[in-house]
Amino acid sequence: QVQLVESGGGSVQPGGSLRLSCAASGFTFSMYPMNWVRQAPGKGLEWVSGISSGGGFTSYEDSVKGRFTISRDDAKNMLYLQMNRLKPEDTAVYYCAKGGWRSGGWDSRGQGTQVTVSS
C-alpha cells in the first residue's frame, strides 16, 4: 500500500532553514506529481508546493515563493522541501501528498512533520 513518511521538521528561529524529506513506497513514485501541503494550528490544509512527474515543472504558493524549493529524487523515491528564511507564519504540520496539484486531488498523504518557527 502507499506509504509516505515525512521527516526533517523541528523548531527554528525566524530566518532559519530546514529541509523536509518524504520517503515514498508502495507505488511507482516517478509517475506521479507530488506536493507539499501544510496545516497551521486551527486552520485547514494549505497547498505549499508541487513538482511534476519527472521534476521538470515546479510551482509554489505565493507566500513561500523564493524561500522554499521543492525537489525529487526518483531513483530514491524521495521528495524534498528546502525551506529558507523561515517565518513564524510558516509554523505548521507539513505533509507530503501524492498526486493532484494546487487545488487538491491528493489521494494520499503522510503523517506529517511539525515545523515551528519562533524566537
Tab-separated table of N, CA and C in Angstrom:
chain	number	residue	atom	x	y	z
A	1	GLN	N	0.835	-1.183	0.000
A	1	GLN	CA	0.000	0.000	0.000
A	1	GLN	C	0.883	1.250	0.000
A	2	VAL	N	0.281	2.375	-0.340
A	2	VAL	CA	1.014	3.636	-0.398
A	2	VAL	C	1.485	4.020	0.999
A	3	GLN	N	2.761	4.352	1.098
A	3	GLN	CA	3.322	4.895	2.339
A	3	GLN	C	4.111	6.141	2.026
A	4	LEU	N	3.864	7.177	2.791
A	4	LEU	CA	4.595	8.433	2.694
A	4	LEU	C	5.040	8.794	4.103
A	5	VAL	N	6.344	8.920	4.296
A	5	VAL	CA	6.887	9.166	5.637
A	5	VAL	C	7.743	10.428	5.598
A	6	GLU	N	7.245	11.460	6.259
A	6	GLU	CA	7.958	12.738	6.306
A	6	GLU	C	8.943	12.772	7.470
A	7	SER	N	9.991	13.546	7.300
A	7	SER	CA	10.965	13.770	8.357
A	7	SER	C	11.625	15.116	8.139
A	8	GLY	N	12.374	15.570	9.140
A	8	GLY	CA	13.150	16.785	8.987
A	8	GLY	C	12.577	18.017	9.657
A	9	GLY	N	11.401	17.893	10.230
A	9	GLY	CA	10.816	19.037	10.919
A	9	GLY	C	11.570	19.362	12.197
A	10	GLY	N	11.192	20.466	12.822
A	10	GLY	CA	11.823	20.854	14.066
A	10	GLY	C	11.466	22.277	14.423
A	11	SER	N	12.182	22.797	15.405
A	11	SER	CA	11.974	24.169	15.856
A	11	SER	C	13.165	25.021	15.439
A	12	VAL	N	12.872	26.139	14.810
A	12	VAL	CA	13.933	27.038	14.373
A	12	VAL	C	13.522	28.472	14.671
A	13	GLN	N	14.503	29.347	14.688
A	13	GLN	CA	14.236	30.772	14.849
A	13	GLN	C	13.874	31.377	13.495
A	14	PRO	N	13.165	32.488	13.519
A	14	PRO	CA	12.882	33.182	12.264
A	14	PRO	C	14.170	33.451	11.497
A	15	GLY	N	14.110	33.234	10.196
A	15	GLY	CA	15.278	33.379	9.351
A	15	GLY	C	16.065	32.096	9.155
A	16	GLY	N	15.732	31.074	9.925
A	16	GLY	CA	16.441	29.811	9.830
A	16	GLY	C	15.995	28.960	8.660
A	17	SER	N	16.588	27.790	8.566
A	17	SER	CA	16.316	26.873	7.460
A	17	SER	C	16.043	25.467	7.978
A	18	LEU	N	15.259	24.744	7.226
A	18	LEU	CA	15.029	23.324	7.447
A	18	LEU	C	14.881	22.639	6.105
A	19	ARG	N	15.214	21.360	6.069
A	19	ARG	CA	14.988	20.564	4.862
A	19	ARG	C	14.104	19.385	5.224
A	20	LEU	N	12.923	19.363	4.654
A	20	LEU	CA	11.998	18.256	4.866
A	20	LEU	C	12.233	17.180	3.819
A	21	SER	N	12.052	15.940	4.252
A	21	SER	CA	12.165	14.798	3.342
A	21	SER	C	10.901	13.956	3.436
A	22	CYS	N	10.595	13.274	2.352
A	22	CYS	CA	9.459	12.361	2.324
A	22	CYS	C	9.892	11.104	1.597
A	23	ALA	N	9.846	9.986	2.291
A	23	ALA	CA	10.171	8.690	1.703
A	23	ALA	C	8.880	8.029	1.228
A	24	ALA	N	8.836	7.700	-0.048
A	24	ALA	CA	7.631	7.139	-0.646
A	24	ALA	C	7.823	5.669	-0.988
A	25	SER	N	6.774	4.890	-0.823
A	25	SER	CA	6.810	3.481	-1.202
A	25	SER	C	5.397	3.000	-1.517
A	26	GLY	N	5.309	1.866	-2.194
A	26	GLY	CA	4.015	1.266	-2.469
A	26	GLY	C	3.366	1.716	-3.762
A	27	PHE	N	4.053	2.545	-4.524
A	27	PHE	CA	3.542	2.985	-5.820
A	27	PHE	C	4.724	3.409	-6.682
A	28	THR	N	4.457	3.596	-7.974
A	28	THR	CA	5.512	4.000	-8.896
A	28	THR	C	5.708	5.501	-8.767
A	29	PHE	N	6.610	5.874	-7.882
A	29	PHE	CA	6.808	7.272	-7.476
A	29	PHE	C	7.025	8.187	-8.678
A	30	SER	N	7.828	7.758	-9.619
A	30	SER	CA	8.230	8.625	-10.729
A	30	SER	C	7.054	9.029	-11.611
A	31	MET	N	5.961	8.305	-11.535
A	31	MET	CA	4.837	8.563	-12.436
A	31	MET	C	3.867	9.622	-11.911
A	32	TYR	N	4.071	10.070	-10.685
A	32	TYR	CA	3.097	10.952	-10.053
A	32	TYR	C	3.648	12.332	-9.740
A	33	PRO	N	2.826	13.369	-9.938
A	33	PRO	CA	3.184	14.649	-9.348
A	33	PRO	C	3.124	14.505	-7.830
A	34	MET	N	3.953	15.274	-7.158
A	34	MET	CA	3.990	15.222	-5.702
A	34	MET	C	3.883	16.648	-5.159
A	35	ASN	N	3.347	16.741	-3.977
A	35	ASN	CA	3.093	18.046	-3.385
A	35	ASN	C	3.491	18.084	-1.915
A	36	TRP	N	3.728	19.275	-1.441
A	36	TRP	CA	3.800	19.537	-0.012
A	36	TRP	C	2.585	20.402	0.351
A	37	VAL	N	1.918	19.986	1.411
A	37	VAL	CA	0.803	20.758	1.938
A	37	VAL	C	1.058	20.934	3.429
A	38	ARG	N	0.425	21.922	4.029
A	38	ARG	CA	0.642	22.168	5.450
A	38	ARG	C	-0.669	22.537	6.133
A	39	GLN	N	-0.668	22.352	7.432
A	39	GLN	CA	-1.825	22.711	8.238
A	39	GLN	C	-1.349	23.426	9.493
A	40	ALA	N	-1.676	24.701	9.559
A	40	ALA	CA	-1.341	25.508	10.724
A	40	ALA	C	-2.376	25.263	11.815
A	41	PRO	N	-2.017	25.554	13.063
A	41	PRO	CA	-2.966	25.336	14.164
A	41	PRO	C	-4.289	26.050	13.920
A	42	GLY	N	-5.393	25.319	14.009
A	42	GLY	CA	-6.706	25.898	13.855
A	42	GLY	C	-7.113	26.232	12.440
A	43	LYS	N	-6.309	25.821	11.461
A	43	LYS	CA	-6.615	26.151	10.067
A	43	LYS	C	-6.712	24.876	9.223
A	44	GLY	N	-7.206	25.029	8.012
A	44	GLY	CA	-7.331	23.898	7.107
A	44	GLY	C	-6.040	23.613	6.379
A	45	LEU	N	-6.069	22.574	5.549
A	45	LEU	CA	-4.907	22.227	4.749
A	45	LEU	C	-4.632	23.308	3.715
A	46	GLU	N	-3.372	23.627	3.556
A	46	GLU	CA	-2.952	24.631	2.579
A	46	GLU	C	-1.883	24.038	1.675
A	47	TRP	N	-2.089	24.121	0.384
A	47	TRP	CA	-1.078	23.676	-0.567
A	47	TRP	C	0.122	24.614	-0.504
A	48	VAL	N	1.323	24.045	-0.505
A	48	VAL	CA	2.553	24.829	-0.416
A	48	VAL	C	3.330	24.808	-1.726
A	49	SER	N	3.509	23.601	-2.273
A	49	SER	CA	4.338	23.482	-3.461
A	49	SER	C	4.066	22.154	-4.147
A	50	GLY	N	4.298	22.109	-5.451
A	50	GLY	CA	4.135	20.880	-6.206
A	50	GLY	C	5.249	20.704	-7.214
A	51	ILE	N	5.512	19.459	-7.571
A	51	ILE	CA	6.517	19.137	-8.578
A	51	ILE	C	5.932	18.072	-9.494
A	52	SER	N	6.126	18.260	-10.776
A	52	SER	CA	5.551	17.348	-11.752
A	52	SER	C	6.269	16.008	-11.742
A	53	SER	N	5.637	15.000	-12.315
A	53	SER	CA	6.341	13.740	-12.528
A	53	SER	C	7.529	14.037	-13.434
A	54	GLY	N	8.678	13.523	-13.082
A	54	GLY	CA	9.898	13.837	-13.807
A	54	GLY	C	10.611	15.075	-13.308
A	55	GLY	N	9.917	15.912	-12.547
A	55	GLY	CA	10.560	17.057	-11.913
A	55	GLY	C	10.781	18.268	-12.788
A	56	GLY	N	10.235	18.271	-14.005
A	56	GLY	CA	10.513	19.369	-14.914
A	56	GLY	C	9.740	20.643	-14.631
A	57	PHE	N	8.729	20.554	-13.801
A	57	PHE	CA	7.916	21.727	-13.512
A	57	PHE	C	7.640	21.796	-12.018
A	58	THR	N	7.813	22.970	-11.458
A	58	THR	CA	7.517	23.183	-10.045
A	58	THR	C	6.628	24.414	-9.884
A	59	SER	N	5.905	24.446	-8.796
A	59	SER	CA	5.033	25.579	-8.531
A	59	SER	C	4.985	25.811	-7.024
A	60	TYR	N	4.753	27.078	-6.642
A	60	TYR	CA	4.786	27.452	-5.238
A	60	TYR	C	3.635	28.373	-4.890
A	61	GLU	N	3.183	28.241	-3.678
A	61	GLU	CA	2.221	29.198	-3.136
A	61	GLU	C	2.949	30.524	-2.973
A	62	ASP	N	2.245	31.623	-3.187
A	62	ASP	CA	2.905	32.929	-3.254
A	62	ASP	C	3.729	33.260	-2.012
A	63	SER	N	3.246	32.880	-0.843
A	63	SER	CA	3.941	33.299	0.381
A	63	SER	C	5.274	32.581	0.587
A	64	VAL	N	5.516	31.496	-0.136
A	64	VAL	CA	6.781	30.768	0.029
A	64	VAL	C	7.686	30.902	-1.181
A	65	LYS	N	7.195	31.529	-2.212
A	65	LYS	CA	7.974	31.665	-3.449
A	65	LYS	C	9.264	32.410	-3.163
A	66	GLY	N	10.374	31.873	-3.646
A	66	GLY	CA	11.671	32.487	-3.418
A	66	GLY	C	12.338	32.057	-2.118
A	67	ARG	N	11.587	31.390	-1.249
A	67	ARG	CA	12.157	30.916	0.019
A	67	ARG	C	12.214	29.394	0.094
A	68	PHE	N	11.255	28.726	-0.519
A	68	PHE	CA	11.182	27.264	-0.481
A	68	PHE	C	11.536	26.697	-1.855
A	69	THR	N	12.150	25.518	-1.847
A	69	THR	CA	12.469	24.816	-3.089
A	69	THR	C	12.071	23.357	-2.960
A	70	ILE	N	11.224	22.915	-3.874
A	70	ILE	CA	10.816	21.516	-3.901
A	70	ILE	C	11.692	20.756	-4.885
A	71	SER	N	11.995	19.512	-4.566
A	71	SER	CA	12.771	18.676	-5.479
A	71	SER	C	12.413	17.213	-5.223
A	72	ARG	N	12.825	16.390	-6.150
A	72	ARG	CA	12.553	14.955	-6.023
A	72	ARG	C	13.732	14.159	-6.557
A	73	ASP	N	13.903	12.958	-6.022
A	73	ASP	CA	14.906	12.026	-6.499
A	73	ASP	C	14.162	10.728	-6.809
A	74	ASP	N	13.846	10.521	-8.064
A	74	ASP	CA	13.043	9.361	-8.436
A	74	ASP	C	13.802	8.049	-8.244
A	75	ALA	N	15.126	8.083	-8.307
A	75	ALA	CA	15.914	6.867	-8.091
A	75	ALA	C	15.796	6.391	-6.650
A	76	LYS	N	15.572	7.335	-5.730
A	76	LYS	CA	15.480	7.006	-4.299
A	76	LYS	C	14.045	7.073	-3.770
A	77	ASN	N	13.095	7.413	-4.651
A	77	ASN	CA	11.701	7.581	-4.213
A	77	ASN	C	11.590	8.588	-3.072
A	78	MET	N	12.244	9.715	-3.241
A	78	MET	CA	12.282	10.743	-2.215
A	78	MET	C	11.793	12.081	-2.752
A	79	LEU	N	11.076	12.787	-1.889
A	79	LEU	CA	10.620	14.146	-2.144
A	79	LEU	C	11.224	15.040	-1.069
A	80	TYR	N	11.604	16.249	-1.458
A	80	TYR	CA	12.241	17.171	-0.525
A	80	TYR	C	11.584	18.542	-0.570
A	81	LEU	N	11.749	19.271	0.525
A	81	LEU	CA	11.367	20.679	0.560
A	81	LEU	C	12.436	21.417	1.352
A	82	GLN	N	13.221	22.214	0.655
A	82	GLN	CA	14.206	23.069	1.307
A	82	GLN	C	13.526	24.376	1.665
A	83	MET	N	13.526	24.703	2.947
A	83	MET	CA	12.832	25.889	3.432
A	83	MET	C	13.862	26.848	4.022
A	84	ASN	N	13.991	28.006	3.419
A	84	ASN	CA	14.922	29.029	3.886
A	84	ASN	C	14.164	30.268	4.344
A	85	ARG	N	14.832	31.102	5.093
A	85	ARG	CA	14.261	32.373	5.581
A	85	ARG	C	12.875	32.123	6.184
A	86	LEU	N	12.815	31.165	7.069
A	86	LEU	CA	11.536	30.779	7.661
A	86	LEU	C	10.945	31.898	8.505
A	87	LYS	N	9.617	31.954	8.481
A	87	LYS	CA	8.876	32.977	9.211
A	87	LYS	C	7.931	32.303	10.216
A	88	PRO	N	7.537	33.013	11.251
A	88	PRO	CA	6.596	32.409	12.211
A	88	PRO	C	5.318	31.891	11.540
A	89	GLU	N	4.880	32.541	10.495
A	89	GLU	CA	3.662	32.093	9.825
A	89	GLU	C	3.849	30.808	9.020
A	90	ASP	N	5.077	30.319	8.940
A	90	ASP	CA	5.314	29.011	8.320
A	90	ASP	C	5.089	27.865	9.305
A	91	THR	N	4.851	28.191	10.561
A	91	THR	CA	4.604	27.161	11.561
A	91	THR	C	3.383	26.337	11.196
A	92	ALA	N	3.578	25.033	11.099
A	92	ALA	CA	2.501	24.132	10.676
A	92	ALA	C	3.002	22.697	10.713
A	93	VAL	N	2.084	21.774	10.554
A	93	VAL	CA	2.440	20.392	10.251
A	93	VAL	C	2.514	20.279	8.734
A	94	TYR	N	3.636	19.777	8.243
A	94	TYR	CA	3.861	19.662	6.814
A	94	TYR	C	3.690	18.208	6.387
A	95	TYR	N	2.943	18.021	5.304
A	95	TYR	CA	2.661	16.696	4.769
A	95	TYR	C	3.118	16.614	3.323
A	96	CYS	N	3.665	15.475	2.932
A	96	CYS	CA	3.813	15.234	1.501
A	96	CYS	C	2.555	14.525	1.019
A	97	ALA	N	2.176	14.833	-0.198
A	97	ALA	CA	0.912	14.360	-0.734
A	97	ALA	C	1.097	13.863	-2.153
A	98	LYS	N	0.531	12.721	-2.436
A	98	LYS	CA	0.677	12.060	-3.736
A	98	LYS	C	-0.431	12.508	-4.691
A	99	GLY	N	0.007	12.842	-5.903
A	99	GLY	CA	-0.965	13.179	-6.930
A	99	GLY	C	-1.589	14.543	-6.722
A	100	GLY	N	-2.478	14.913	-7.642
A	100	GLY	CA	-3.158	16.190	-7.518
A	100	GLY	C	-2.233	17.356	-7.800
A	101	TRP	N	-2.698	18.541	-7.447
A	101	TRP	CA	-1.880	19.753	-7.650
A	101	TRP	C	-2.367	20.836	-6.712
A	102	ARG	N	-2.250	22.057	-7.080
A	102	ARG	CA	-2.546	23.196	-6.225
A	102	ARG	C	-3.943	23.153	-5.608
A	103	SER	N	-4.922	22.775	-6.404
A	103	SER	CA	-6.307	22.862	-5.919
A	103	SER	C	-6.789	21.605	-5.224
A	104	GLY	N	-5.941	20.614	-5.071
A	104	GLY	CA	-6.322	19.412	-4.349
A	104	GLY	C	-6.153	18.154	-5.186
A	105	GLY	N	-6.959	17.152	-4.901
A	105	GLY	CA	-6.857	15.883	-5.622
A	105	GLY	C	-5.729	14.997	-5.125
A	106	TRP	N	-5.207	15.305	-3.938
A	106	TRP	CA	-4.125	14.470	-3.382
A	106	TRP	C	-4.767	13.199	-2.851
A	107	ASP	N	-4.316	12.043	-3.320
A	107	ASP	CA	-5.032	10.827	-2.916
A	107	ASP	C	-4.405	10.130	-1.723
A	108	SER	N	-3.228	10.568	-1.304
A	108	SER	CA	-2.623	10.032	-0.081
A	108	SER	C	-1.714	11.095	0.498
A	109	ARG	N	-1.548	11.070	1.808
A	109	ARG	CA	-0.540	11.907	2.431
A	109	ARG	C	0.002	11.206	3.649
A	110	GLY	N	1.142	11.654	4.096
A	110	GLY	CA	1.807	11.010	5.219
A	110	GLY	C	1.266	11.468	6.556
A	111	GLN	N	2.015	11.161	7.598
A	111	GLN	CA	1.577	11.503	8.957
A	111	GLN	C	1.979	12.920	9.342
A	112	GLY	N	2.861	13.494	8.552
A	112	GLY	CA	3.254	14.878	8.769
A	112	GLY	C	4.470	15.033	9.659
A	113	THR	N	5.098	16.199	9.536
A	113	THR	CA	6.224	16.564	10.384
A	113	THR	C	6.026	18.008	10.829
A	114	GLN	N	6.240	18.259	12.111
A	114	GLN	CA	5.954	19.580	12.680
A	114	GLN	C	7.111	20.542	12.412
A	115	VAL	N	6.768	21.715	11.948
A	115	VAL	CA	7.717	22.805	11.789
A	115	VAL	C	7.245	23.958	12.667
A	116	THR	N	8.115	24.401	13.557
A	116	THR	CA	7.791	25.517	14.450
A	116	THR	C	8.847	26.596	14.280
A	117	VAL	N	8.389	27.795	13.947
A	117	VAL	CA	9.290	28.923	13.760
A	117	VAL	C	8.961	29.953	14.824
A	118	SER	N	9.897	30.142	15.730
A	118	SER	CA	9.626	31.019	16.867
A	118	SER	C	10.937	31.516	17.449
A	119	SER	N	10.898	32.742	17.939
A	119	SER	CA	12.078	33.280	18.610
A	119	SER	C	11.999	33.027	20.115
